[in-house]
mmCIF file of C-alpha atoms in Angstrom:
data_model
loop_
_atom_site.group_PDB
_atom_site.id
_atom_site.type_symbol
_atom_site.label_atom_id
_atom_site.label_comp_id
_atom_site.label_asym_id
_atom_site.label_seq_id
_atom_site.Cartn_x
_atom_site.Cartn_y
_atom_site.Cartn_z
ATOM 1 C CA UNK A 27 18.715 -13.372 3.518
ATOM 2 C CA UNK A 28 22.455 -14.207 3.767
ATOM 3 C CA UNK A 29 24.720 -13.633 6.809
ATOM 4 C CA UNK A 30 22.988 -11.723 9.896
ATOM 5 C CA UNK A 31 24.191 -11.659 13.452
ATOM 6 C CA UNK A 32 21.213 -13.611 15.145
ATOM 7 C CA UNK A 33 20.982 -10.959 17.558
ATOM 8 C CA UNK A 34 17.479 -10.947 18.881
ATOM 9 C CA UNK A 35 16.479 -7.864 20.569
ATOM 10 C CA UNK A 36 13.996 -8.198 23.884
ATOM 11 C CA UNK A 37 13.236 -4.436 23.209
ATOM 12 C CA UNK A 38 10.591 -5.279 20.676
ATOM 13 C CA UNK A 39 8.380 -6.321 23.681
ATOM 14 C CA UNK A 40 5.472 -3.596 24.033
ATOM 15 C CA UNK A 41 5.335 -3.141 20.483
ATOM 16 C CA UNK A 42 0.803 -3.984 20.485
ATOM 17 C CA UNK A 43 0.504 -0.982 22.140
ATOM 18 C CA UNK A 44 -1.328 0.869 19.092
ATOM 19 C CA UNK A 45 -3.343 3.688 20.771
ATOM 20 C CA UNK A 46 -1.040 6.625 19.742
ATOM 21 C CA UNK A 47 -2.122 5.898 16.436
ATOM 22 C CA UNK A 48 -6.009 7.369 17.363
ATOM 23 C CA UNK A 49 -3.656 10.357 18.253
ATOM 24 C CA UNK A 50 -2.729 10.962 14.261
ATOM 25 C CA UNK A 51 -3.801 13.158 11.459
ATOM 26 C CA UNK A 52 -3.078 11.715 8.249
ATOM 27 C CA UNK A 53 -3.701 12.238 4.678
ATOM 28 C CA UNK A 54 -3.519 10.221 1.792
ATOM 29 C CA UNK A 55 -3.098 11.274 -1.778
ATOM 30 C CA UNK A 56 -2.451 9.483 -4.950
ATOM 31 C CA UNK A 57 -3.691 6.889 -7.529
ATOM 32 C CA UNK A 58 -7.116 6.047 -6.798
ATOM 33 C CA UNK A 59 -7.964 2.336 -8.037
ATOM 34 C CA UNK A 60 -11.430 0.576 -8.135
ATOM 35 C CA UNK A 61 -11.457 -2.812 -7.752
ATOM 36 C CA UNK A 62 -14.100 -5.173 -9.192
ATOM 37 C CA UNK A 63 -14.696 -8.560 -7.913
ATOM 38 C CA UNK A 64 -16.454 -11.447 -10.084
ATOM 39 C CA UNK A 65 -16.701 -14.664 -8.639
ATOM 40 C CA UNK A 66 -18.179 -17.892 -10.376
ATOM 41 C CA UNK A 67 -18.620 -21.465 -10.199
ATOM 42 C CA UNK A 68 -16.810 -23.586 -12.912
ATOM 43 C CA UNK A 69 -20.244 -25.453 -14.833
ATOM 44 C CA UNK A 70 -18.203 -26.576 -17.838
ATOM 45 C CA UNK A 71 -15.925 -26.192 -20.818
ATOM 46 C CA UNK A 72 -17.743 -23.889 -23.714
ATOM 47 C CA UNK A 73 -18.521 -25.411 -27.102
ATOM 48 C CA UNK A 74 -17.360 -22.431 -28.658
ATOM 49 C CA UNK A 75 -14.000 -21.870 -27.224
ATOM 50 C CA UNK A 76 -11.413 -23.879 -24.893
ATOM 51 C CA UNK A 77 -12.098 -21.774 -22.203
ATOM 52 C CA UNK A 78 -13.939 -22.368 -18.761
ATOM 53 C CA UNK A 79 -17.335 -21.581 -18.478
ATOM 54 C CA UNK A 80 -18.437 -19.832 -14.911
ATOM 55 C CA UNK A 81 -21.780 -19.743 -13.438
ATOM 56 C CA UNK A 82 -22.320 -16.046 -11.707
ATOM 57 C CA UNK A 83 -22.296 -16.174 -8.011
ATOM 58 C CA UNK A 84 -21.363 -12.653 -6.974
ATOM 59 C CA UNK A 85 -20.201 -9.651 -7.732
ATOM 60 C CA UNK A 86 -18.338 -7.162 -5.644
ATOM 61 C CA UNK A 87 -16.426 -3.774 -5.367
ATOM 62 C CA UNK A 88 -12.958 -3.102 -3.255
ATOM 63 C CA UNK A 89 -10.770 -0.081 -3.023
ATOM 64 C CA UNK A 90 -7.134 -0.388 -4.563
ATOM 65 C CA UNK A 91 -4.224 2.364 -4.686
ATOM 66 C CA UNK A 92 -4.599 5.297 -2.422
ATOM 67 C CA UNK A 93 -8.376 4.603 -1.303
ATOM 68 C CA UNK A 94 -6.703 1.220 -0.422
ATOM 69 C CA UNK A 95 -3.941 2.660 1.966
ATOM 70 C CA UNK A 96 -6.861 5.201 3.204
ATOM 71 C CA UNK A 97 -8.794 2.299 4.085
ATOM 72 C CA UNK A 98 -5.946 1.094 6.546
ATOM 73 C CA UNK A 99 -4.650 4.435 7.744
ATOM 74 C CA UNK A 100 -8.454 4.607 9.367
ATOM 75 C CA UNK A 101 -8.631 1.040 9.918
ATOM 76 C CA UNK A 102 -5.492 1.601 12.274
ATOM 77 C CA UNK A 103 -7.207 3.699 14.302
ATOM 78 C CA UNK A 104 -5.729 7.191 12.588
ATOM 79 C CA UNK A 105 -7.673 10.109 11.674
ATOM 80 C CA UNK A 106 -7.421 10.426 7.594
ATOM 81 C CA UNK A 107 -8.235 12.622 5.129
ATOM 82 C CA UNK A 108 -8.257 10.984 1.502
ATOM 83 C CA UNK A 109 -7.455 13.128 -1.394
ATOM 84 C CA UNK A 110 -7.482 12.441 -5.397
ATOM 85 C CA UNK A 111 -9.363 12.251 -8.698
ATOM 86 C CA UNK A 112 -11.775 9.643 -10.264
ATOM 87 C CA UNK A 113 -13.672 9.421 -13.001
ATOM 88 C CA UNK A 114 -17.612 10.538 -13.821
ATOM 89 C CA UNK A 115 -18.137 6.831 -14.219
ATOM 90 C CA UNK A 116 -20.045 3.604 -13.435
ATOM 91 C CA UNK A 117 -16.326 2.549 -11.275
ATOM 92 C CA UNK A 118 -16.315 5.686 -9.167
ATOM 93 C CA UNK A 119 -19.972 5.371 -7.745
ATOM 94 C CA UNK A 120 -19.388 2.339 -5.749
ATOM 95 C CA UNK A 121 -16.161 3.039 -5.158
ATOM 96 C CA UNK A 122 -16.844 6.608 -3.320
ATOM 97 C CA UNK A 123 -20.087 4.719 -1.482
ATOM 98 C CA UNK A 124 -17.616 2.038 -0.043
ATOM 99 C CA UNK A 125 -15.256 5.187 1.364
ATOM 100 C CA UNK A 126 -18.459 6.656 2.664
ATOM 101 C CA UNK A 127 -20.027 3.430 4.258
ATOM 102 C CA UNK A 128 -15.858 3.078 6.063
ATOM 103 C CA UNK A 129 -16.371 6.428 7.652
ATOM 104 C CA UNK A 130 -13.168 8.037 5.720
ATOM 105 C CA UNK A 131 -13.039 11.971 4.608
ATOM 106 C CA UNK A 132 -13.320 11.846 0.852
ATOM 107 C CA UNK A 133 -14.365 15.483 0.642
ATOM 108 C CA UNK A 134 -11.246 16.356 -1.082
ATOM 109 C CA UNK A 135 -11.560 13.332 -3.697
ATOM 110 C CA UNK A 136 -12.734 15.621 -7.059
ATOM 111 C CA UNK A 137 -14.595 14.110 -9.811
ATOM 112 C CA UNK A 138 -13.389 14.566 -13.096
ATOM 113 C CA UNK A 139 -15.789 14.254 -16.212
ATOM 114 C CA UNK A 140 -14.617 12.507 -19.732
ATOM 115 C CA UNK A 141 -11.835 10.723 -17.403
ATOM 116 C CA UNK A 142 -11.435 6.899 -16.678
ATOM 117 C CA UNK A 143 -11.092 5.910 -13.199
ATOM 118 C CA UNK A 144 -8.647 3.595 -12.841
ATOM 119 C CA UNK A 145 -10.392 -0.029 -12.927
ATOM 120 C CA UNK A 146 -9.464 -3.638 -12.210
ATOM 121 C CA UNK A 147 -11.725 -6.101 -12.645
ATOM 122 C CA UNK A 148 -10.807 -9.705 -11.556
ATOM 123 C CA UNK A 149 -12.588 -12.856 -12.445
ATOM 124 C CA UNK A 150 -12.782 -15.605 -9.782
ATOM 125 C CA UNK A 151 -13.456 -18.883 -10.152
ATOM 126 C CA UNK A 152 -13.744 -21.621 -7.307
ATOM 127 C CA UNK A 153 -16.297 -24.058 -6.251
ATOM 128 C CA UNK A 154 -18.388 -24.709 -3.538
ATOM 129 C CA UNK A 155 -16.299 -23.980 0.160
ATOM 130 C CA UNK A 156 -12.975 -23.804 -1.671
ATOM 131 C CA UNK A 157 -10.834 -20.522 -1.892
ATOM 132 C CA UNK A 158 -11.704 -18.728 -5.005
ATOM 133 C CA UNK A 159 -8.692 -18.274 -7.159
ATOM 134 C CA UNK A 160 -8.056 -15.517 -9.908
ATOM 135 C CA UNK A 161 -8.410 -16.672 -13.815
ATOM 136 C CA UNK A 162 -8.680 -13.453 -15.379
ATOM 137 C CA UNK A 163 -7.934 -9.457 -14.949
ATOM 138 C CA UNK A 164 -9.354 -6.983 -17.290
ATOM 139 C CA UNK A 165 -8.004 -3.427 -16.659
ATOM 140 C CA UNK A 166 -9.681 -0.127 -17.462
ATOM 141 C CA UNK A 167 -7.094 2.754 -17.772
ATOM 142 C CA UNK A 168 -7.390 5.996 -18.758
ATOM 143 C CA UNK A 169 -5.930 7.196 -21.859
ATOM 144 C CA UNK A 170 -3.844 9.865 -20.202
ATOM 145 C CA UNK A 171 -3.182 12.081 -17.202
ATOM 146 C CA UNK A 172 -6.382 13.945 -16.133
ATOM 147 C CA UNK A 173 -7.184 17.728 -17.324
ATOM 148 C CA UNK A 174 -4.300 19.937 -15.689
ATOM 149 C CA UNK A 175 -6.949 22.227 -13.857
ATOM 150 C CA UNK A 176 -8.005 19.142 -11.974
ATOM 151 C CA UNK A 177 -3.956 18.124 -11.034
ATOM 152 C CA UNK A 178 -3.810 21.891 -10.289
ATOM 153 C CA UNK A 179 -6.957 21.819 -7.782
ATOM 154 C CA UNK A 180 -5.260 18.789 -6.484
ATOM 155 C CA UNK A 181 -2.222 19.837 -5.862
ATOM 156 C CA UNK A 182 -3.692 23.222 -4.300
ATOM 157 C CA UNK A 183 -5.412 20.958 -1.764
ATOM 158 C CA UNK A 184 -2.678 19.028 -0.486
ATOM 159 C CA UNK A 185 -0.716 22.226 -0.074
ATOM 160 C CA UNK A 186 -3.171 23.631 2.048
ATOM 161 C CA UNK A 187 -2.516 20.849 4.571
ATOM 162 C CA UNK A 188 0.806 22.212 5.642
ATOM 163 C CA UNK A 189 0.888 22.260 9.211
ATOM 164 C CA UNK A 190 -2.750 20.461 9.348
ATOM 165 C CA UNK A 191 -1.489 16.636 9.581
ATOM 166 C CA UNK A 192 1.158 14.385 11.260
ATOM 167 C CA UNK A 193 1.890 12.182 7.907
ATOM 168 C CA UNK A 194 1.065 12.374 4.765
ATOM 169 C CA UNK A 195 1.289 9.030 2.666
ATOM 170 C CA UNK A 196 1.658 9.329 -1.305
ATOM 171 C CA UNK A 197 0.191 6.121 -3.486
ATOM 172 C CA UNK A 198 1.596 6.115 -6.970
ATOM 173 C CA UNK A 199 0.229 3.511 -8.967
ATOM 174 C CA UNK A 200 1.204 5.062 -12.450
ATOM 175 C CA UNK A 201 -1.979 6.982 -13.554
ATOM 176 C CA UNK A 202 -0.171 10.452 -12.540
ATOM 177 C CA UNK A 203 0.296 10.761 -8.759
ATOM 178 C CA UNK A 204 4.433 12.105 -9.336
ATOM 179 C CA UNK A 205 3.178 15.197 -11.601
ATOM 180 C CA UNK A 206 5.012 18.417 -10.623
ATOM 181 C CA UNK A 207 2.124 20.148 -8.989
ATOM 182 C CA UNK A 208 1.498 17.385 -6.449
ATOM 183 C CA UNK A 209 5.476 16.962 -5.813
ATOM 184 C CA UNK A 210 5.921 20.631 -5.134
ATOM 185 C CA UNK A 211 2.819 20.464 -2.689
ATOM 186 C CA UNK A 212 4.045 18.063 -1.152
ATOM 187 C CA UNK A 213 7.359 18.871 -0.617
ATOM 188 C CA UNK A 214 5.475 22.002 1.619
ATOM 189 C CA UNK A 215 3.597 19.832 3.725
ATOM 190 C CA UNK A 216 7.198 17.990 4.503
ATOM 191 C CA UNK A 217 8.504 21.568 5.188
ATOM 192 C CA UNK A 218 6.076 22.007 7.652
ATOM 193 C CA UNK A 219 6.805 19.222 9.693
ATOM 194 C CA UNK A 220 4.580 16.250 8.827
ATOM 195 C CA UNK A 221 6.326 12.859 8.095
ATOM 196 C CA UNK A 222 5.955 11.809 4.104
ATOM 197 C CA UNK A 223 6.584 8.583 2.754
ATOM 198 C CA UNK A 224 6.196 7.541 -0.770
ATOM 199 C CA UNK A 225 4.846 4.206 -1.990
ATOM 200 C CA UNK A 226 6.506 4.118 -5.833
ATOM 201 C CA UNK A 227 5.532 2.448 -8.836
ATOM 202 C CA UNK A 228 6.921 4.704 -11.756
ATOM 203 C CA UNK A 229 9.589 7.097 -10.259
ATOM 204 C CA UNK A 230 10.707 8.899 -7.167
ATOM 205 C CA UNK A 231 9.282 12.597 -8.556
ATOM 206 C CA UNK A 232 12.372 14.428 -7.774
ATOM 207 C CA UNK A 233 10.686 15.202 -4.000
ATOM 208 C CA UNK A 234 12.772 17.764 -2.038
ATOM 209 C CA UNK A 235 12.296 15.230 1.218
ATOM 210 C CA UNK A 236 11.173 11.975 1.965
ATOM 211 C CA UNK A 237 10.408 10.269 4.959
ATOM 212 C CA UNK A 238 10.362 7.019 3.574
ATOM 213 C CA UNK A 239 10.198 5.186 0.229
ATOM 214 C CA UNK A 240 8.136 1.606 0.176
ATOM 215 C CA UNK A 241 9.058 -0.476 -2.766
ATOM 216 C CA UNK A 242 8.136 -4.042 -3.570
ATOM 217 C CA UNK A 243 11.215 -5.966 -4.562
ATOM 218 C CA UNK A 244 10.293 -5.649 -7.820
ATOM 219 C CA UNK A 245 10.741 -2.051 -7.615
ATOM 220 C CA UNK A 246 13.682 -1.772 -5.593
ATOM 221 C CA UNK A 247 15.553 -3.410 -8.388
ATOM 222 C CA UNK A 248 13.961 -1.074 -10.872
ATOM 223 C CA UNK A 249 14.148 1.980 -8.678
ATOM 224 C CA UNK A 250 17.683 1.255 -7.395
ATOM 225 C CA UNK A 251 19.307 0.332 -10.972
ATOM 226 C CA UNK A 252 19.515 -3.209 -9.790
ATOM 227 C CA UNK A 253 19.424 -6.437 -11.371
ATOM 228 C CA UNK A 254 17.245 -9.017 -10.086
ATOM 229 C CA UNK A 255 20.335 -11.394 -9.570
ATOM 230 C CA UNK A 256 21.873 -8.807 -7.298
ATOM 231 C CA UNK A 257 18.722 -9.012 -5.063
ATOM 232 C CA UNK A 258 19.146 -12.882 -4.570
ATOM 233 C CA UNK A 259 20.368 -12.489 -0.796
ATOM 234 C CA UNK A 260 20.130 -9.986 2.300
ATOM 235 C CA UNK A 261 23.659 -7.842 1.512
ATOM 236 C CA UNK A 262 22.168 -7.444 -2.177
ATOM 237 C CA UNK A 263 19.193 -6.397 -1.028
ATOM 238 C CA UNK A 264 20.443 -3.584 1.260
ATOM 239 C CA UNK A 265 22.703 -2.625 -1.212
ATOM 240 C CA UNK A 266 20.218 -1.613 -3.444
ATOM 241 C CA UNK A 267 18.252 -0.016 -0.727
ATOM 242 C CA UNK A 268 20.797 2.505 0.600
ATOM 243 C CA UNK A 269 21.686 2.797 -3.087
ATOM 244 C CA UNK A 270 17.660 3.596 -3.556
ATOM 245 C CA UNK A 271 17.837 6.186 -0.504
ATOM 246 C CA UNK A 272 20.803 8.031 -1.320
ATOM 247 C CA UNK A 273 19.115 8.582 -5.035
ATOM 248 C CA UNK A 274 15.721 10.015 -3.321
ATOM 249 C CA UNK A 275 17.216 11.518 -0.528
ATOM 250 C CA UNK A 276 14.679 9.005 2.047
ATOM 251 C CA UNK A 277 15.830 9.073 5.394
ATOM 252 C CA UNK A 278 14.533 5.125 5.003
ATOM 253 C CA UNK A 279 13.457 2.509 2.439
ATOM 254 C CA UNK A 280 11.245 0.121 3.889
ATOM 255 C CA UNK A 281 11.422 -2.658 1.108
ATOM 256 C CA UNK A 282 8.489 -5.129 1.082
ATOM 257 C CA UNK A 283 9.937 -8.577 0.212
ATOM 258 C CA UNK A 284 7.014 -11.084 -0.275
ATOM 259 C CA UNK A 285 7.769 -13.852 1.714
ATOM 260 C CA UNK A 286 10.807 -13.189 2.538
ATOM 261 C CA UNK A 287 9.878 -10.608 5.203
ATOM 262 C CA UNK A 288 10.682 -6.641 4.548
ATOM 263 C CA UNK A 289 14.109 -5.119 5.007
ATOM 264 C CA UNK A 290 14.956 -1.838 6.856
ATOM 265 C CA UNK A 291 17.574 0.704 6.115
ATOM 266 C CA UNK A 292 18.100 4.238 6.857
ATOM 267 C CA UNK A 293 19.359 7.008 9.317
ATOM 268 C CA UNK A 294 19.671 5.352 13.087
ATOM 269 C CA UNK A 295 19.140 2.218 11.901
ATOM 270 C CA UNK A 296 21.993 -0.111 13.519
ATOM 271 C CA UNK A 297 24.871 -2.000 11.491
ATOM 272 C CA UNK A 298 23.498 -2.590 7.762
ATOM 273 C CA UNK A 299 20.208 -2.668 8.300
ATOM 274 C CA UNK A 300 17.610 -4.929 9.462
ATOM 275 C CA UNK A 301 14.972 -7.714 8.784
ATOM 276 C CA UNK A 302 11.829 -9.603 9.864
ATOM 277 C CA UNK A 303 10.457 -12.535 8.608
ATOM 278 C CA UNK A 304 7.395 -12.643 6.878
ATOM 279 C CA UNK A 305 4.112 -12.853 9.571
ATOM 280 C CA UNK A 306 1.137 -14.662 9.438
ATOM 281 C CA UNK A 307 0.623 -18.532 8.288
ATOM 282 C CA UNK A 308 1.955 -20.232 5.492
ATOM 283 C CA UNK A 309 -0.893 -20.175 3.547
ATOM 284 C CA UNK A 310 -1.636 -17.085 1.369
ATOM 285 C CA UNK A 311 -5.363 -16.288 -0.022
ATOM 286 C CA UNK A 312 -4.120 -13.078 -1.546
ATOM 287 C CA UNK A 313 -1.596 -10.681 -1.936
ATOM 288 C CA UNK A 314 -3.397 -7.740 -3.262
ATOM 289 C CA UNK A 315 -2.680 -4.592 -1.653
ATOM 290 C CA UNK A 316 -0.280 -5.855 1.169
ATOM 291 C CA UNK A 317 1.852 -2.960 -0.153
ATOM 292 C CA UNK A 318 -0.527 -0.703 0.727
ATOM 293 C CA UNK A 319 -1.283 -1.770 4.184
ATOM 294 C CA UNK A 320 2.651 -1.857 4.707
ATOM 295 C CA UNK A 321 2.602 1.672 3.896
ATOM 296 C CA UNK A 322 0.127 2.769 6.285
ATOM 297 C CA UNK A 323 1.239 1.310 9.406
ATOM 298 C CA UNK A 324 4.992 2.293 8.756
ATOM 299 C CA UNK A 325 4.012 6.019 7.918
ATOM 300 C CA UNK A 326 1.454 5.672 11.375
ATOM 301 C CA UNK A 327 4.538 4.373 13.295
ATOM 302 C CA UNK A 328 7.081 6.557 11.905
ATOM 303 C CA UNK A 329 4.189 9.589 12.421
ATOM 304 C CA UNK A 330 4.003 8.404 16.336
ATOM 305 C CA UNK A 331 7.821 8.418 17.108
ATOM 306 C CA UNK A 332 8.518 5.319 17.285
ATOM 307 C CA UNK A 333 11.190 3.613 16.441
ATOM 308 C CA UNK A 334 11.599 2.898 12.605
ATOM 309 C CA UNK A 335 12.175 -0.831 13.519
ATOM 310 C CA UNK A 336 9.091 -1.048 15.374
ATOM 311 C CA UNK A 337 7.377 0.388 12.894
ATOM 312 C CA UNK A 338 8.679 -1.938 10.822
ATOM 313 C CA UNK A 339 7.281 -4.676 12.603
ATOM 314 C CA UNK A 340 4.205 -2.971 12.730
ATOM 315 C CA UNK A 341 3.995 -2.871 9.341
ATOM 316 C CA UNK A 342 4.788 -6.596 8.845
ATOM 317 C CA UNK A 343 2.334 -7.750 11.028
ATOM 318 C CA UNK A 344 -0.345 -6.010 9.658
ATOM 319 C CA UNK A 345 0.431 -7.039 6.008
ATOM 320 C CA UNK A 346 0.727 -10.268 7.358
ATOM 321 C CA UNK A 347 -2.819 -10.455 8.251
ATOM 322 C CA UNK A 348 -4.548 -8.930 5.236
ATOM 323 C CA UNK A 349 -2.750 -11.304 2.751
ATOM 324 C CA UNK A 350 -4.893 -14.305 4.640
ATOM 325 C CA UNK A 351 -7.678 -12.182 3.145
ATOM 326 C CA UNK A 352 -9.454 -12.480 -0.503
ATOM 327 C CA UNK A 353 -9.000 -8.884 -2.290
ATOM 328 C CA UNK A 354 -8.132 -5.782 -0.930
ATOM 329 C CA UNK A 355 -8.484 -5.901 2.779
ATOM 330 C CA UNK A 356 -6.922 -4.046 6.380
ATOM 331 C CA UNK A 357 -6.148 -5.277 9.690
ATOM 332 C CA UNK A 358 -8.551 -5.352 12.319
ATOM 333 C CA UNK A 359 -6.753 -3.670 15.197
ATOM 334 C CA UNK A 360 -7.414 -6.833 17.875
ATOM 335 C CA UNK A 361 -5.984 -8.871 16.021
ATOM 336 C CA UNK A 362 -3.215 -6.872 14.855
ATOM 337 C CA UNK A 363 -2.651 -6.607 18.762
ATOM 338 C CA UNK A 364 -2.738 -10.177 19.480
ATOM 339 C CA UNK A 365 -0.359 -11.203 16.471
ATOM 340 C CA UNK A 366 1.957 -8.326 17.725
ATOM 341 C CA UNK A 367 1.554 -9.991 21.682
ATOM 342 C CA UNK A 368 3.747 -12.918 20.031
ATOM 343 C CA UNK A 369 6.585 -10.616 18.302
ATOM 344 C CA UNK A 370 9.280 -10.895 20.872
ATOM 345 C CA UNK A 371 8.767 -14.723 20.680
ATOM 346 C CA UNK A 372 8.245 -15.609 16.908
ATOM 347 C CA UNK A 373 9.279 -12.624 15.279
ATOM 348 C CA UNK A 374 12.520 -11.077 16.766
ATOM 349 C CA UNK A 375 14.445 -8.276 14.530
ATOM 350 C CA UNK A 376 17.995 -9.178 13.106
ATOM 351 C CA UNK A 377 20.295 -6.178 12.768
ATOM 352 C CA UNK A 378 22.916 -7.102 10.332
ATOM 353 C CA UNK A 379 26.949 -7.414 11.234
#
């Protein structure tokens, strides 16, 4: 990460302590994703093609996007409230059962007919008490943002939660979630007092006030203007995040890092910034929707009052156990508490000189 100071800081100890999170009202809105599982058992190579032929074993449907970061707001222990638009479609019907089988509010999650909802379908291939591994990913997009009366109704219903929740998280995944209407609806539940933070894919949608901003590293160098040469070290890297908060005027940018860890930057946060190195083991099943579960627990912290570090090491402990996960998965709160038991040890913040 290039040259830090080393200083370790015994403050982080008491950082399981995750009850205040039970204490939360939280929405999510954005992108709503359904993700499609099929796993098989290579048999042979096909006669027709040189391609590998799979014998079905199962078949199985996850939430991605917003319904993703839903999924681990409640997981987390917060109340949350999951708003958005899906398709009439064969991908929405299992992937509104799964929301309702998880015990999350979907009420506000409107249907739209002659509209695709957003579909990934990944083909898995592994044999017999081995770790499936991905060979294939068909996407099902839609053609286009949905009808505006249903981004209209949307945006109406997020509005209406001004002064009704503690955080509200937005989930852009590209299918639409930065249209005006949401962004000005949003920007009024921020007026009213509830922390916002932004995961971005496309854009930053010109919001009035952010919270926090979540990027990947991929799209802090895209976000921030940045080449990916100039994100080779740590100083790069929180160059292009303060560059990246100035342009959405974020108090923070939490940027997710991979392996590397996540870096911190923002109002209160000491010297240049800060890091933590990547939790969890060495061995990753699957990095599908880590970003998401980031999200969550650093809006929850944030939401709670902590301290944006802590949250930050909230946030990489939790992502650190979903990615030992196949597909999109959340943390179970035990062992989210046990991991974060070993912090201080194992995991100590690094402010930078």
């Amino acid at each position: 990460m290039g040259a830090r100071s080393g200083n370790h800081l015994p403050e982080v100890e008491g950082i399981g302590d995750l009850g205040a999170f039970a204490r939360l009202r939280v929405a999510v809105v954005g992108d709503l994703i359904a993700d499609h599982y099929v796993e098989g058992v290579p048999s042979r190579v096909s006669r027709e093609a040189p391609v590998l032929v799979l014998s079905h074993r199962a078949e199985r449907w996850s939430a991605g996007g917003a319904a993703n970061v839903a999924r681990n707001v409640r997981a987390l222990g917060a109340q949350c409230r999951l708003l958005g638009l899906v398709g009439r479609d064969a991908s929405a019907r299992p992937l509104l059962e799964l929301l309702e089988r998880e015990g999350l509010d979907a009420n506000d999650v409107r249907t739209v007919p002659g509209w695709q909802t957003p579909t990934k379908t990944r083909v898995l291939a592994g044999e017999d008490h081995r770790t499936p591994q991905q060979v294939l990913r068909i996407d099902r997009e839609p053609s286009g943002p949905a009808p505006e009366d249903a981004r209209v109704e949307l945006a109406r219903r997020v509005a209406a939660l001004a002064g009704r929740v503690d955080a509200l998280i937005v989930s852009d995944y590209g299918y639409g979630a930065l249209e005006p209407h949401l962004v000005a609806a949003v920007d009024s539940v921020a007026r009213a007092g509830a922390r916002v933070v932004l995961d971005p894919r496309t854009g930053l949608g010109g919001f009035a006030r952010l919270d926090a901003l979540t990027p990947n590293l991929e799209e802090l160098a895209r976000l921030s203007g940045c080449g990916p040469a100039e994100l080779s070290d740590g100083p790069g890297i929180l160059v292009a995040a303060k560059r990246l908060a100035e342009r959405a005027r974020a108090t923070f940018v939490l940027a997710t890092l991979g392996n590397r860890g996540m870096a911190l930057v923002g109002d209160g946060v000491p010297g240049g910034g800060a890091f933590v190195a990547a939790s969890g083991a060495d061995r990753v099943v699957d990095v599908s929707g880590a970003g998401d579960t980031a999200a969550a627990a650093f809006a929850l912290g944030l939401a709670a009052g902590w301290a944006p570090a802590r949250a930050m090491v909230v946030a990489n402990a939790a992502a650190g156990l979903v990615v030992m996960q196949m597909g999109t998965a959340v943390p179970d709160l035990a062992a989210l508490g046990a991991v974060l038991g070993d912090v201080p040890q194992s995991q100590a913040l690094e402010w930078t000189r």
